[in-house]
Coordinates of N, CA and C and ligand atoms in Angstrom, one line a residue:
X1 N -3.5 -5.9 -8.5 CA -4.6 -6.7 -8.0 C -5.7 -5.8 -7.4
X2 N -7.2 -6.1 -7.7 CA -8.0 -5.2 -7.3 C -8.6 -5.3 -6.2
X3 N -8.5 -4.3 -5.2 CA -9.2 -5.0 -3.6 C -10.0 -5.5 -3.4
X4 N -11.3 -6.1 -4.3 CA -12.1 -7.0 -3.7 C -11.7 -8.0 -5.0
X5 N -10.4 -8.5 -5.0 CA -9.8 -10.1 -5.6 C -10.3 -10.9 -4.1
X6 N -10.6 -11.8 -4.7 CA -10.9 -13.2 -3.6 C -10.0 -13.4 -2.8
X7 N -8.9 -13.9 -3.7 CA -8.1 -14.7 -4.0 C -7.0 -13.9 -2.8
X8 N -7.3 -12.7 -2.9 CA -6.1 -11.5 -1.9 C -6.6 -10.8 -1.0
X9 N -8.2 -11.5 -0.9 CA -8.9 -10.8 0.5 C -8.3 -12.4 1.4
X10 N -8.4 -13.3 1.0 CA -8.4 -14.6 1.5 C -6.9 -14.5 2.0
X11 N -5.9 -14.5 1.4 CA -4.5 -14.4 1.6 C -4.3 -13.3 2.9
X12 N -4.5 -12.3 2.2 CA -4.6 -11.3 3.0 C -5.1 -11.2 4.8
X13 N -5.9 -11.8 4.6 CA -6.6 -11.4 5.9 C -6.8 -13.1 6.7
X14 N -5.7 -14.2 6.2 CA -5.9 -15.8 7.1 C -5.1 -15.4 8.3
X15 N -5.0 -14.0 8.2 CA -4.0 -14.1 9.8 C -4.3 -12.5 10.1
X16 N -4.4 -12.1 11.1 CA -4.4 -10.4 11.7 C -3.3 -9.9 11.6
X17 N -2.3 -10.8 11.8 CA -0.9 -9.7 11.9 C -0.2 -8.5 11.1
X18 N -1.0 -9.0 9.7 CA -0.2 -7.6 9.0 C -1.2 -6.2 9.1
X19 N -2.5 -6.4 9.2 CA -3.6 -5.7 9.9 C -2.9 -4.6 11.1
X20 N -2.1 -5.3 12.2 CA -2.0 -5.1 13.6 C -0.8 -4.6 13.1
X21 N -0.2 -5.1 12.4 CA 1.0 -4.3 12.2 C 0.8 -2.8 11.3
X22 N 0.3 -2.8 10.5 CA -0.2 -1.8 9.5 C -1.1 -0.1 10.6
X23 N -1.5 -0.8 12.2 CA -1.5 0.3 12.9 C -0.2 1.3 12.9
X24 N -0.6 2.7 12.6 CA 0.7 3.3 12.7 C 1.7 3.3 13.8
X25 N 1.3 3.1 15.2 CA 1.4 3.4 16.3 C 2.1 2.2 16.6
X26 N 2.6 1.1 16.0 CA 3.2 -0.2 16.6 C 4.4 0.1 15.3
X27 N 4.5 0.8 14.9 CA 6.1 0.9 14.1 C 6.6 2.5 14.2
X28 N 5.6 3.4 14.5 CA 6.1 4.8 14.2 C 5.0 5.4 15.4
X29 N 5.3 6.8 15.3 CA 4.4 7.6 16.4 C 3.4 8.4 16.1
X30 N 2.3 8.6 16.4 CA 1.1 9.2 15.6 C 1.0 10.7 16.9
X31 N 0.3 12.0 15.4 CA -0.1 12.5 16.5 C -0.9 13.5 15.7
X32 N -1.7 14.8 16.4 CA -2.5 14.8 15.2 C -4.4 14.1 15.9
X33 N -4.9 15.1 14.7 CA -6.5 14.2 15.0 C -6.4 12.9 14.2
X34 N -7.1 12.3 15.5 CA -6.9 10.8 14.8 C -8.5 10.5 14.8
X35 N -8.3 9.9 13.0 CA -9.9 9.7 12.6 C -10.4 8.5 13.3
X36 N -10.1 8.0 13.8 CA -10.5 6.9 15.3 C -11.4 7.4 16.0
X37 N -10.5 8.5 16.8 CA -11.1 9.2 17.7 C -12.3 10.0 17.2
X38 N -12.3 10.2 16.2 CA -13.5 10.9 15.7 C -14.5 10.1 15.1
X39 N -14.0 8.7 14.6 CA -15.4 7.8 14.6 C -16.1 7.7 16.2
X40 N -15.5 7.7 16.7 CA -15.9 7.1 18.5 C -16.9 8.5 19.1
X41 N -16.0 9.4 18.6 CA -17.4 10.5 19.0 C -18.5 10.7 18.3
X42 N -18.5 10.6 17.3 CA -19.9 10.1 16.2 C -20.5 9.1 16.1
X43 N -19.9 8.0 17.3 CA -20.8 7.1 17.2 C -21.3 7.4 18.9
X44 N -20.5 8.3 19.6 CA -21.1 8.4 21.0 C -22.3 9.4 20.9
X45 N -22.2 10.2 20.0 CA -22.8 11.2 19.4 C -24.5 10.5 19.6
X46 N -24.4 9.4 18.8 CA -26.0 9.2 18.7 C -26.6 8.2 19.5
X47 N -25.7 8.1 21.2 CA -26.1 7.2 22.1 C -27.2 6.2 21.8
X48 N -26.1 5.4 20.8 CA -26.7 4.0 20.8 C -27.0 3.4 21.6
X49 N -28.0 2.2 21.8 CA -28.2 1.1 22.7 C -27.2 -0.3 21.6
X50 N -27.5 -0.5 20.8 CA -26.9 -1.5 19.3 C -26.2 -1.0 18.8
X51 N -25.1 -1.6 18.8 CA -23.7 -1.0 17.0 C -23.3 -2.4 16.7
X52 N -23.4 -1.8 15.6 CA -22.7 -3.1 15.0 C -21.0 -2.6 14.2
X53 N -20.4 -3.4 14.2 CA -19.0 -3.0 13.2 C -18.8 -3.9 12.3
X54 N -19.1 -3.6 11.4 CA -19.1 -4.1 10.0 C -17.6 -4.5 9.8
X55 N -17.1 -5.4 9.6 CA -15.6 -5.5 8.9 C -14.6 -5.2 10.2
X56 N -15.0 -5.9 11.0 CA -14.7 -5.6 12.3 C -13.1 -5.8 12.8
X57 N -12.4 -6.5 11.5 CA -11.1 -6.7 11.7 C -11.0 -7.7 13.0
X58 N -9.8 -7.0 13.3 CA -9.3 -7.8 14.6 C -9.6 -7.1 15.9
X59 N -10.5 -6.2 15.7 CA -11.3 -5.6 17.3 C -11.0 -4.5 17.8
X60 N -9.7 -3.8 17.3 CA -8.9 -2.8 18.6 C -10.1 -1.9 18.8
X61 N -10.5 -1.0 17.5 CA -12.0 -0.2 17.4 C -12.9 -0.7 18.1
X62 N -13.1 -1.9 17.7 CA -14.5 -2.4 18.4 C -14.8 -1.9 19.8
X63 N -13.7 -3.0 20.8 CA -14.0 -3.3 22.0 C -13.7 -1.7 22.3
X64 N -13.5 -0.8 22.0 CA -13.4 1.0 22.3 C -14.6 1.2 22.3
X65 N -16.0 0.6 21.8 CA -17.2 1.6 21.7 C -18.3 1.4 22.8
X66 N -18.3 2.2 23.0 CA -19.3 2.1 24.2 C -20.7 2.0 24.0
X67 N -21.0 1.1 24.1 CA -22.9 1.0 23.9 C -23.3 -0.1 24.8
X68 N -24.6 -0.3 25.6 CA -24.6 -1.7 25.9 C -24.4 -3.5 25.2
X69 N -24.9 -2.8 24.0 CA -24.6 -4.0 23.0 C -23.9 -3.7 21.9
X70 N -22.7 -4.6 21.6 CA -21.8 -4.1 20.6 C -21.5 -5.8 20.0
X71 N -21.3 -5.3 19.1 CA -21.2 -7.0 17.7 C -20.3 -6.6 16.6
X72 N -19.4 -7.1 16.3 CA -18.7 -7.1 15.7 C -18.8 -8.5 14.4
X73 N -18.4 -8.1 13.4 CA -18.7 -9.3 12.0 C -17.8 -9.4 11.4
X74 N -16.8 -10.1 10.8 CA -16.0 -10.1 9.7 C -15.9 -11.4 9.1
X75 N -15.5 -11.1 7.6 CA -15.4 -12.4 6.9 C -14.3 -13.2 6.8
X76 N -13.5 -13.6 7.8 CA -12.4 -14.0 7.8 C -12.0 -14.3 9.1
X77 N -12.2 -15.7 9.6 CA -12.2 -16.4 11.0 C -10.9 -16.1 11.5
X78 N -9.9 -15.9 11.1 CA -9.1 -15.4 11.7 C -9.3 -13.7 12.3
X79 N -9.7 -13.0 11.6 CA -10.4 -11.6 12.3 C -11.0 -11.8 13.4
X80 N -12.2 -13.0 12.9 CA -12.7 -12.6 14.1 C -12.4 -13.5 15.6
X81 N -11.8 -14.7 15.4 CA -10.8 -15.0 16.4 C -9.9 -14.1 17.2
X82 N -9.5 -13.1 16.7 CA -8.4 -12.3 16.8 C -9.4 -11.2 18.3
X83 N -10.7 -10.6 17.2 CA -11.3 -9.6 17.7 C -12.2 -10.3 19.5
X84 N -12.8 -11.7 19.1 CA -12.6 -12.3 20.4 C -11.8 -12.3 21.3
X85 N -10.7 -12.3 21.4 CA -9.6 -12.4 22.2 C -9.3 -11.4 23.1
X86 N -9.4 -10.3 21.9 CA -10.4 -8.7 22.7 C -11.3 -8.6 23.6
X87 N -12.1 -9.9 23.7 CA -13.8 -9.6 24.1 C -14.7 -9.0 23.4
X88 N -14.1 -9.1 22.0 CA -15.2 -8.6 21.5 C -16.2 -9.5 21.0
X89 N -17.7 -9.2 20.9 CA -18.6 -10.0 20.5 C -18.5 -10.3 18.8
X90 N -17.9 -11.1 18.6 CA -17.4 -11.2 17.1 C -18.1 -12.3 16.3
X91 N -18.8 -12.1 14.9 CA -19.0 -13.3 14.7 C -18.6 -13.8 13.2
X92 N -18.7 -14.9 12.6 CA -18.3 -15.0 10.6 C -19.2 -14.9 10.4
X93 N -19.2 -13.7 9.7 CA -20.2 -13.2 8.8 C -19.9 -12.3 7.5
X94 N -20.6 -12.2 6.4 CA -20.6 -11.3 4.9 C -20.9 -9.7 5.6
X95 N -20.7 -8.9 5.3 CA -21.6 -7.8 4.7 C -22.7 -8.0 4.1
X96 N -22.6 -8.7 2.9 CA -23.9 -8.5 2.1 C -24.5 -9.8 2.5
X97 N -24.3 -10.3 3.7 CA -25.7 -11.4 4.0 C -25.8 -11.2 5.3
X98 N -25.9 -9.7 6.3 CA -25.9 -10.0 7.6 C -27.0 -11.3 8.6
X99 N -26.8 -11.6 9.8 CA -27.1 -12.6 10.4 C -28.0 -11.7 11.4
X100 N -28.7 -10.8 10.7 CA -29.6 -10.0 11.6 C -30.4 -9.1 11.1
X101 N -31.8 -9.2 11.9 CA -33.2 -8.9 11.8 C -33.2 -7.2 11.0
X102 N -34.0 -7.0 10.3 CA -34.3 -5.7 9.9 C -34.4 -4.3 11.0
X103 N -33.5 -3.5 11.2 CA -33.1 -2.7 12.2 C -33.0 -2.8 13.5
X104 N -32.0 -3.8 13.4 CA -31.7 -4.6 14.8 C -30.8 -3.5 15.4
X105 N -30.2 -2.2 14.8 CA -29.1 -1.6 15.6 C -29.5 -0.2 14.9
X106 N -28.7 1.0 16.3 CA -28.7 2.1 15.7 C -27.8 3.1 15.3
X107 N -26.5 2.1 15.6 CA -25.7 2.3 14.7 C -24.9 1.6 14.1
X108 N -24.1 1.4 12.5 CA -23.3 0.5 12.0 C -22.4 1.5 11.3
X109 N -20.9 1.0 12.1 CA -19.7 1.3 11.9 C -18.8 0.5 10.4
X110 N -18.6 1.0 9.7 CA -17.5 0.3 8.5 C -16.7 0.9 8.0
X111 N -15.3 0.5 8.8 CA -14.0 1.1 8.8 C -13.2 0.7 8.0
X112 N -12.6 1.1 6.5 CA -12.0 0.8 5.7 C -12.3 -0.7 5.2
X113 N -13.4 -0.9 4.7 CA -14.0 -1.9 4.3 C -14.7 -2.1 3.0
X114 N -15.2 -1.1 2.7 CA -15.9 -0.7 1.9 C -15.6 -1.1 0.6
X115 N -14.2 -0.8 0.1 CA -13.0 -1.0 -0.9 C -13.1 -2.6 -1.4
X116 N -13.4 -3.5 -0.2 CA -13.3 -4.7 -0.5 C -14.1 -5.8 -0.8
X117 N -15.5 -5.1 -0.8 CA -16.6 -5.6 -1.6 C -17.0 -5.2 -3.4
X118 N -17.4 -6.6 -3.4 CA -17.6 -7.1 -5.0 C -18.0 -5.6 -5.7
X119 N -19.9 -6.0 -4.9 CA -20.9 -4.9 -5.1 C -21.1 -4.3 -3.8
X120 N -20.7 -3.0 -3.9 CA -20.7 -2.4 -2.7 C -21.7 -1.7 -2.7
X121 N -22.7 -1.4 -3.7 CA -23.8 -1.0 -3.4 C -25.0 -1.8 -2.4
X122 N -24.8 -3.3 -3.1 CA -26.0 -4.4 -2.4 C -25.1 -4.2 -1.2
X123 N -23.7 -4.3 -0.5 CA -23.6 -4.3 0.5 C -24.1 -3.0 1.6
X124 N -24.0 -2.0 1.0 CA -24.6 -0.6 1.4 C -25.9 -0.8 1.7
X125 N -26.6 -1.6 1.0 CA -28.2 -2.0 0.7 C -28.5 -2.5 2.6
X126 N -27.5 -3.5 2.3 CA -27.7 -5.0 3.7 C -27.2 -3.9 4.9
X127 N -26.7 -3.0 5.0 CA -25.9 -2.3 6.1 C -27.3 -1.6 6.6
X128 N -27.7 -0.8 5.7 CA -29.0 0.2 5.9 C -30.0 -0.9 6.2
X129 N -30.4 -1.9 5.6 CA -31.1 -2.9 6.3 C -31.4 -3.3 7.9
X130 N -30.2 -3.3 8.2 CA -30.0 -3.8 10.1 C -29.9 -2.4 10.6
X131 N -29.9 -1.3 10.3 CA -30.0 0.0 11.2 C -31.9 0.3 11.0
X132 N -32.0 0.4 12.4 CA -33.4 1.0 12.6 C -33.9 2.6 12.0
X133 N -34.7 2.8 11.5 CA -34.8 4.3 11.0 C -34.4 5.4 12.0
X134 N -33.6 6.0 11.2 CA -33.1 7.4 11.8 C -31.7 6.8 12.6
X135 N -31.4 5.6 11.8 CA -30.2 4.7 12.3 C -28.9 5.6 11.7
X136 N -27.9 5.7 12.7 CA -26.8 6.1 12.1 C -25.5 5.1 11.6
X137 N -24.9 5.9 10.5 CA -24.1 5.0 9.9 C -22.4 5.9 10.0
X138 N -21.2 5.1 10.4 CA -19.9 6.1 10.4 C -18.7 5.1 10.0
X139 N -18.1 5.5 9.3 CA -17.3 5.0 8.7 C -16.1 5.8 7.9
X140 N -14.7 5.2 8.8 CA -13.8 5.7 8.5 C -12.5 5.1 6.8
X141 N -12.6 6.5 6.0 CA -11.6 5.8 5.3 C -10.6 6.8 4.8
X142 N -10.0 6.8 3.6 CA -8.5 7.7 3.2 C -9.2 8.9 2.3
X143 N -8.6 10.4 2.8 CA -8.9 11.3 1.3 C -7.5 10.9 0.3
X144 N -8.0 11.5 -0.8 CA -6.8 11.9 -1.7 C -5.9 12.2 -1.0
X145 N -4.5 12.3 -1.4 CA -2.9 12.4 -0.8 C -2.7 12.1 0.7
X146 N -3.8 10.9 1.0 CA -3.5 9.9 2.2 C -1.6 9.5 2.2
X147 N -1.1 9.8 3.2 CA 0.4 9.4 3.1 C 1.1 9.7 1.7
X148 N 0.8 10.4 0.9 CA 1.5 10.9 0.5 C 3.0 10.8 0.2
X149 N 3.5 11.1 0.8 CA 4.7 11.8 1.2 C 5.8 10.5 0.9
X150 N 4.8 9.3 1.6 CA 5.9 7.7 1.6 C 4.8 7.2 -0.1
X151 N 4.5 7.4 -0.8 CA 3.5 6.9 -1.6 C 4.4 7.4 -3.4
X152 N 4.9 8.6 -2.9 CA 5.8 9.5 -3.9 C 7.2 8.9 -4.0
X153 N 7.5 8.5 -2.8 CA 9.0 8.4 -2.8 C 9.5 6.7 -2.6
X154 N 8.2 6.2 -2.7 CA 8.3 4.4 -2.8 C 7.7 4.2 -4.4
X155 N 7.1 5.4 -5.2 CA 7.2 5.0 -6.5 C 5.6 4.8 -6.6
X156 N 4.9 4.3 -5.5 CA 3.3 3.6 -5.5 C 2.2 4.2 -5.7
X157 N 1.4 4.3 -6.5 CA 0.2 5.3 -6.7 C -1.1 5.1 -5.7
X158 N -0.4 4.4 -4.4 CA -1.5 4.6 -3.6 C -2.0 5.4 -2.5
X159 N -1.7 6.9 -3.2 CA -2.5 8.0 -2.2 C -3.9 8.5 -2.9
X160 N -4.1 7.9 -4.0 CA -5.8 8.4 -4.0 C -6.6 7.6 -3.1
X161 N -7.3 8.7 -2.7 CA -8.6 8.1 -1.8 C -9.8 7.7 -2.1
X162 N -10.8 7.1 -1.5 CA -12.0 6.6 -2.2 C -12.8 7.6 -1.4
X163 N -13.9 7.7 -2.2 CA -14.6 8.5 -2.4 C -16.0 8.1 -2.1
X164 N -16.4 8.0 -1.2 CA -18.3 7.6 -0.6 C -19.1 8.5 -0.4
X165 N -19.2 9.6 -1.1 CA -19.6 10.4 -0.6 C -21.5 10.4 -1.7
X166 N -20.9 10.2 -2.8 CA -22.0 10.1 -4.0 C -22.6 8.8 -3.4
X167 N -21.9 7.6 -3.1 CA -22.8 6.1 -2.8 C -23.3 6.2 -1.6
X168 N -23.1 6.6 -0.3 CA -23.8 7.4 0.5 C -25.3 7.9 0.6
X169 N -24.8 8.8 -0.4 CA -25.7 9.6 -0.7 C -27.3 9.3 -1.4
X170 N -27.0 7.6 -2.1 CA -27.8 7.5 -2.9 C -28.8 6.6 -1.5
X171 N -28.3 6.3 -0.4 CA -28.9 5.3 0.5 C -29.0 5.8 1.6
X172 N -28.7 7.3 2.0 CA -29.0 7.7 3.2 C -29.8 9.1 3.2
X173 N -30.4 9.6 4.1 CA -31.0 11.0 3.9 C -30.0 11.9 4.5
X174 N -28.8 11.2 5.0 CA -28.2 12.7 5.5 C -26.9 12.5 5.1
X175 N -25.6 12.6 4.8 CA -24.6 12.7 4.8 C -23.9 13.4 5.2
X176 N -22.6 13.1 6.6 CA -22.0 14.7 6.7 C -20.3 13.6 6.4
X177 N -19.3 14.6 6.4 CA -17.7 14.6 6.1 C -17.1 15.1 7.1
X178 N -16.5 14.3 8.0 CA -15.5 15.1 9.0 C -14.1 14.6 8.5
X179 N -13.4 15.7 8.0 CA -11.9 15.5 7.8 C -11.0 16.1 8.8
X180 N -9.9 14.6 9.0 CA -9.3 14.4 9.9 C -7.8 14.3 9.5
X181 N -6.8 15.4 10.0 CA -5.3 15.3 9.2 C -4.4 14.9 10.9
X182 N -3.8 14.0 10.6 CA -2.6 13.6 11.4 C -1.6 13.2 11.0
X183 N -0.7 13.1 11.7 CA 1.1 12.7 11.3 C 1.6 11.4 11.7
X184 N 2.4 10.7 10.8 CA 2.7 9.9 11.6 C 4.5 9.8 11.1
X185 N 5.2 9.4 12.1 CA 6.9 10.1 12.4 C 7.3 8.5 12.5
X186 N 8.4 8.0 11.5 CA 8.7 6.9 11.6 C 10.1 7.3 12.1
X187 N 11.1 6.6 13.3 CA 12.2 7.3 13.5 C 13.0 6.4 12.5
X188 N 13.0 5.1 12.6 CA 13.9 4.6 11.3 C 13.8 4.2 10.6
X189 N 14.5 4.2 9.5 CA 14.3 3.0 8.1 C 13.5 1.8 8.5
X190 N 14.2 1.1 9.5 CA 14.0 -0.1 10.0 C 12.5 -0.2 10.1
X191 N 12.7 0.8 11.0 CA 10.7 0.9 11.8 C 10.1 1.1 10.1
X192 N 10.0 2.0 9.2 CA 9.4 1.9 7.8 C 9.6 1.2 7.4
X193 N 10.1 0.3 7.1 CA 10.5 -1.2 6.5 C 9.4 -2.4 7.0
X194 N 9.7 -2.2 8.6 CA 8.4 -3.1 9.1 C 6.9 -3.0 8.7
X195 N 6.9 -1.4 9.0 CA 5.3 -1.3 8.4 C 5.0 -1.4 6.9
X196 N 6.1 -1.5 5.7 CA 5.7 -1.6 4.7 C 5.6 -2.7 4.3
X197 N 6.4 -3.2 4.9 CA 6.6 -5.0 4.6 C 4.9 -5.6 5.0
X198 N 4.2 -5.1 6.0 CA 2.9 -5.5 6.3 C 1.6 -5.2 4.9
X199 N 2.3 -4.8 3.9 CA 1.6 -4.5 2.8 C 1.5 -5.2 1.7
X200 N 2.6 -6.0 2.1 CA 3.1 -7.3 0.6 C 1.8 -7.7 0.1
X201 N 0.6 -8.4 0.9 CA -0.4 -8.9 0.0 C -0.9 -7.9 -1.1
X202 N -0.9 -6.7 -0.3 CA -2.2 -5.7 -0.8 C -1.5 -5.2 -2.1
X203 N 0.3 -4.4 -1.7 CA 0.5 -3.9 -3.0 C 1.9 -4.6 -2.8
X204 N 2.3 -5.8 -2.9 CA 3.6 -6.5 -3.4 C 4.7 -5.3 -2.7
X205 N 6.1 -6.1 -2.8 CA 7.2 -5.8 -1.8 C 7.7 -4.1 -2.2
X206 N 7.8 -3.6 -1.2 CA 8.2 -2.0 -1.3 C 9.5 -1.8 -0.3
X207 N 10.1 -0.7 -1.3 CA 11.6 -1.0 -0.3 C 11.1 0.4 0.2
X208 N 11.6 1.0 2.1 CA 11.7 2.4 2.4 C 12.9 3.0 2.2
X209 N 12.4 4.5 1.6 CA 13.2 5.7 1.7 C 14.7 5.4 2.1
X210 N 15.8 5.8 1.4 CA 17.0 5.6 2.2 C 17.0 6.8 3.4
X211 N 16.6 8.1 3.0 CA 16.3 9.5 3.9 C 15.2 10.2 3.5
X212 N 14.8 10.9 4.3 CA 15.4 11.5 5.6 C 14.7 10.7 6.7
X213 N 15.4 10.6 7.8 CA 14.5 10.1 8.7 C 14.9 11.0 10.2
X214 N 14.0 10.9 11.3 CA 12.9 10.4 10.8 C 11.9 10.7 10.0
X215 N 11.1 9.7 9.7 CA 10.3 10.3 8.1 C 8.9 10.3 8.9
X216 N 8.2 11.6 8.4 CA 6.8 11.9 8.1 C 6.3 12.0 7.4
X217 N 4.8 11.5 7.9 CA 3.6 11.1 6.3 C 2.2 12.0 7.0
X218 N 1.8 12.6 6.0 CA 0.4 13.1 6.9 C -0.7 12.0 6.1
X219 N -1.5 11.8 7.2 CA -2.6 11.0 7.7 C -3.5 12.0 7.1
X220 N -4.5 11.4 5.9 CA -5.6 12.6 5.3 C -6.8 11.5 5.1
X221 N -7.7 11.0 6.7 CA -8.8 10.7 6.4 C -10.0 11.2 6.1
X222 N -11.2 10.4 6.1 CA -12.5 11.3 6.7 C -13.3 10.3 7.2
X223 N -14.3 10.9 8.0 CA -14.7 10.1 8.9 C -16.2 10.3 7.9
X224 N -16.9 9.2 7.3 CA -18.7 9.6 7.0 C -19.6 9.3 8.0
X225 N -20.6 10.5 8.0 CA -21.5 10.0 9.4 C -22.5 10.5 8.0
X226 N -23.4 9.3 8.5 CA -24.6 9.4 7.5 C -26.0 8.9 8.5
X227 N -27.1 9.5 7.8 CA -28.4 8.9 8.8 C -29.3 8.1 8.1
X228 N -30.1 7.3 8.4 CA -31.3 6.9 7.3 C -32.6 7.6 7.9
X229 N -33.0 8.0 7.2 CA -34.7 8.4 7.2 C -35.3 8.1 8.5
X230 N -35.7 9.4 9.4 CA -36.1 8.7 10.8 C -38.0 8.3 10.3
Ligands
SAM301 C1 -8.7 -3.0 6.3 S1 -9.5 -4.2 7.3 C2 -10.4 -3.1 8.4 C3 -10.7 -3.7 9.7 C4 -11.3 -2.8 10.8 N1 -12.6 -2.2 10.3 C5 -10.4 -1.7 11.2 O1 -10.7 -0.5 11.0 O2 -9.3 -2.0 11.7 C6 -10.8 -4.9 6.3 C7 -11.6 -6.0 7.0 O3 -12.8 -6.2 6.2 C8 -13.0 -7.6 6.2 N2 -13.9 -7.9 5.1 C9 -13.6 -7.8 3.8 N3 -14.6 -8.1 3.0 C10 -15.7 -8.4 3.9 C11 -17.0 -8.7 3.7 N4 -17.6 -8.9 2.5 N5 -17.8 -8.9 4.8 C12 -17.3 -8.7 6.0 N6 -16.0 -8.4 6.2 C13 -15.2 -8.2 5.2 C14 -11.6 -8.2 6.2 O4 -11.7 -9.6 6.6 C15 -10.9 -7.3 7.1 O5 -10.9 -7.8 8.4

């Protein structure tokens, strides 16, 4: 099934829990730069007054960013129920139809989102739209041999990464790449079992590793900080 199926964004995402479960840190132990942490300083980076988070999930990121106004969007009322509950300012909304004025913010966050639009260029289009010029854009997602390690040995070909660096490039004047490698240490089967099991919509049932445990996967994001034309 291909990530922007309807049919498995809808399934997928009528509830947060496999989202919240899919954090590494609620089944196994992370450590390591964590591309979180490095979105948060790229977006403190350009001391916003406005951010917006695009795809805002269920909030944990969100309600982390410091700006006086922060808004969070997602397509899927259960997200953004979830990300309220947080406090965060959450509302239903598209990507490609935001619910706001031409450079209403000066920065827009979209964290592993990207993947799950139709046309991700007209949504690229609507993003650059709501950032004011010289607006910054950051957005965290997977390099090539992302996890790896559990990807090889469950049989699944999902360690390639996506690649924004060209589509970016065609809508912003600046692009930079900060790559971010961390670990994450499951101590038991058990605990891997839970976090895989949180995958069923995306890539159907996977059994974990009988050994070794505990088991390690390295974490191979990158964080894109891009600017529009001041
Ligand atoms: C993998 S989650 C990432 C959530 C959050 N950014 C994070 O880092 O935890 C993808 C999110 O994108 C949302 N989404 C998918 N397509 C969308 C669209 N066209 N417009 C807005 N949100 C969308 C989903 O509902 C889901 O909450």
């Amino acid at each position: 099934v291909s990530a922007s199926d309807p049919g498995m964004l809808v399934r997928e995402y009528a509830t947060s829990e496999r989202l919240e479960r899919r954090r590494h840190d609620v089944t196994g132990w992370l450590r390591g730069e964590e591309a979180w942490s490095e979105a948060l300083a790229a977006i403190a980076e350009a001391r916003p007054s406005r951010v917006l988070d695009a795809g805002c999930g269920d909030g944990r990121l969100t309600r982390e960013i410091a700006a006086p106004r922060v808004v969070g969007v997602d397509a899927a009322a259960a997200m953004v129920e979830r990300a309220r509950e947080r406090g965060v300012d959450a509302r239903l909304a598209r990507i490609e139809e935001l619910p706001f004025p031409d450079g209403a913010f000066d920065v827009v966050v979209c964290n592993w989102v990207l993947y799950h639009l139709p046309d991700v260029e007209a949504g690229v289009r609507e993003l650059v739209r709501v950032l004011r010029p010289g607006g910054r854009f950051v957005g965290v997602y997977n390099r090539n041999g992302h996890m790896e390690e559990l990807w090889t040995r469950v049989h699944a070909p999902y360690a390639d990464g996506d690649d924004y660096g060209d589509l970016l490039a065609r809508h912003f004047s600046r692009v930079e790449e900060r790559d971010t490698d961390a670990y994450t240490l499951w101590q038991t089967r058990a605990d891997l079992q839970e976090f895989l099991d949180a995958f069923v919509e995306l890539h159907g049932p996977l059994e974990a590793p009988g050994e070794p445990y505990p088991f390690t996967v390295t974490r191979r994001n990158r964080v894109y900080v891009a600017e529009t034309a001041a």
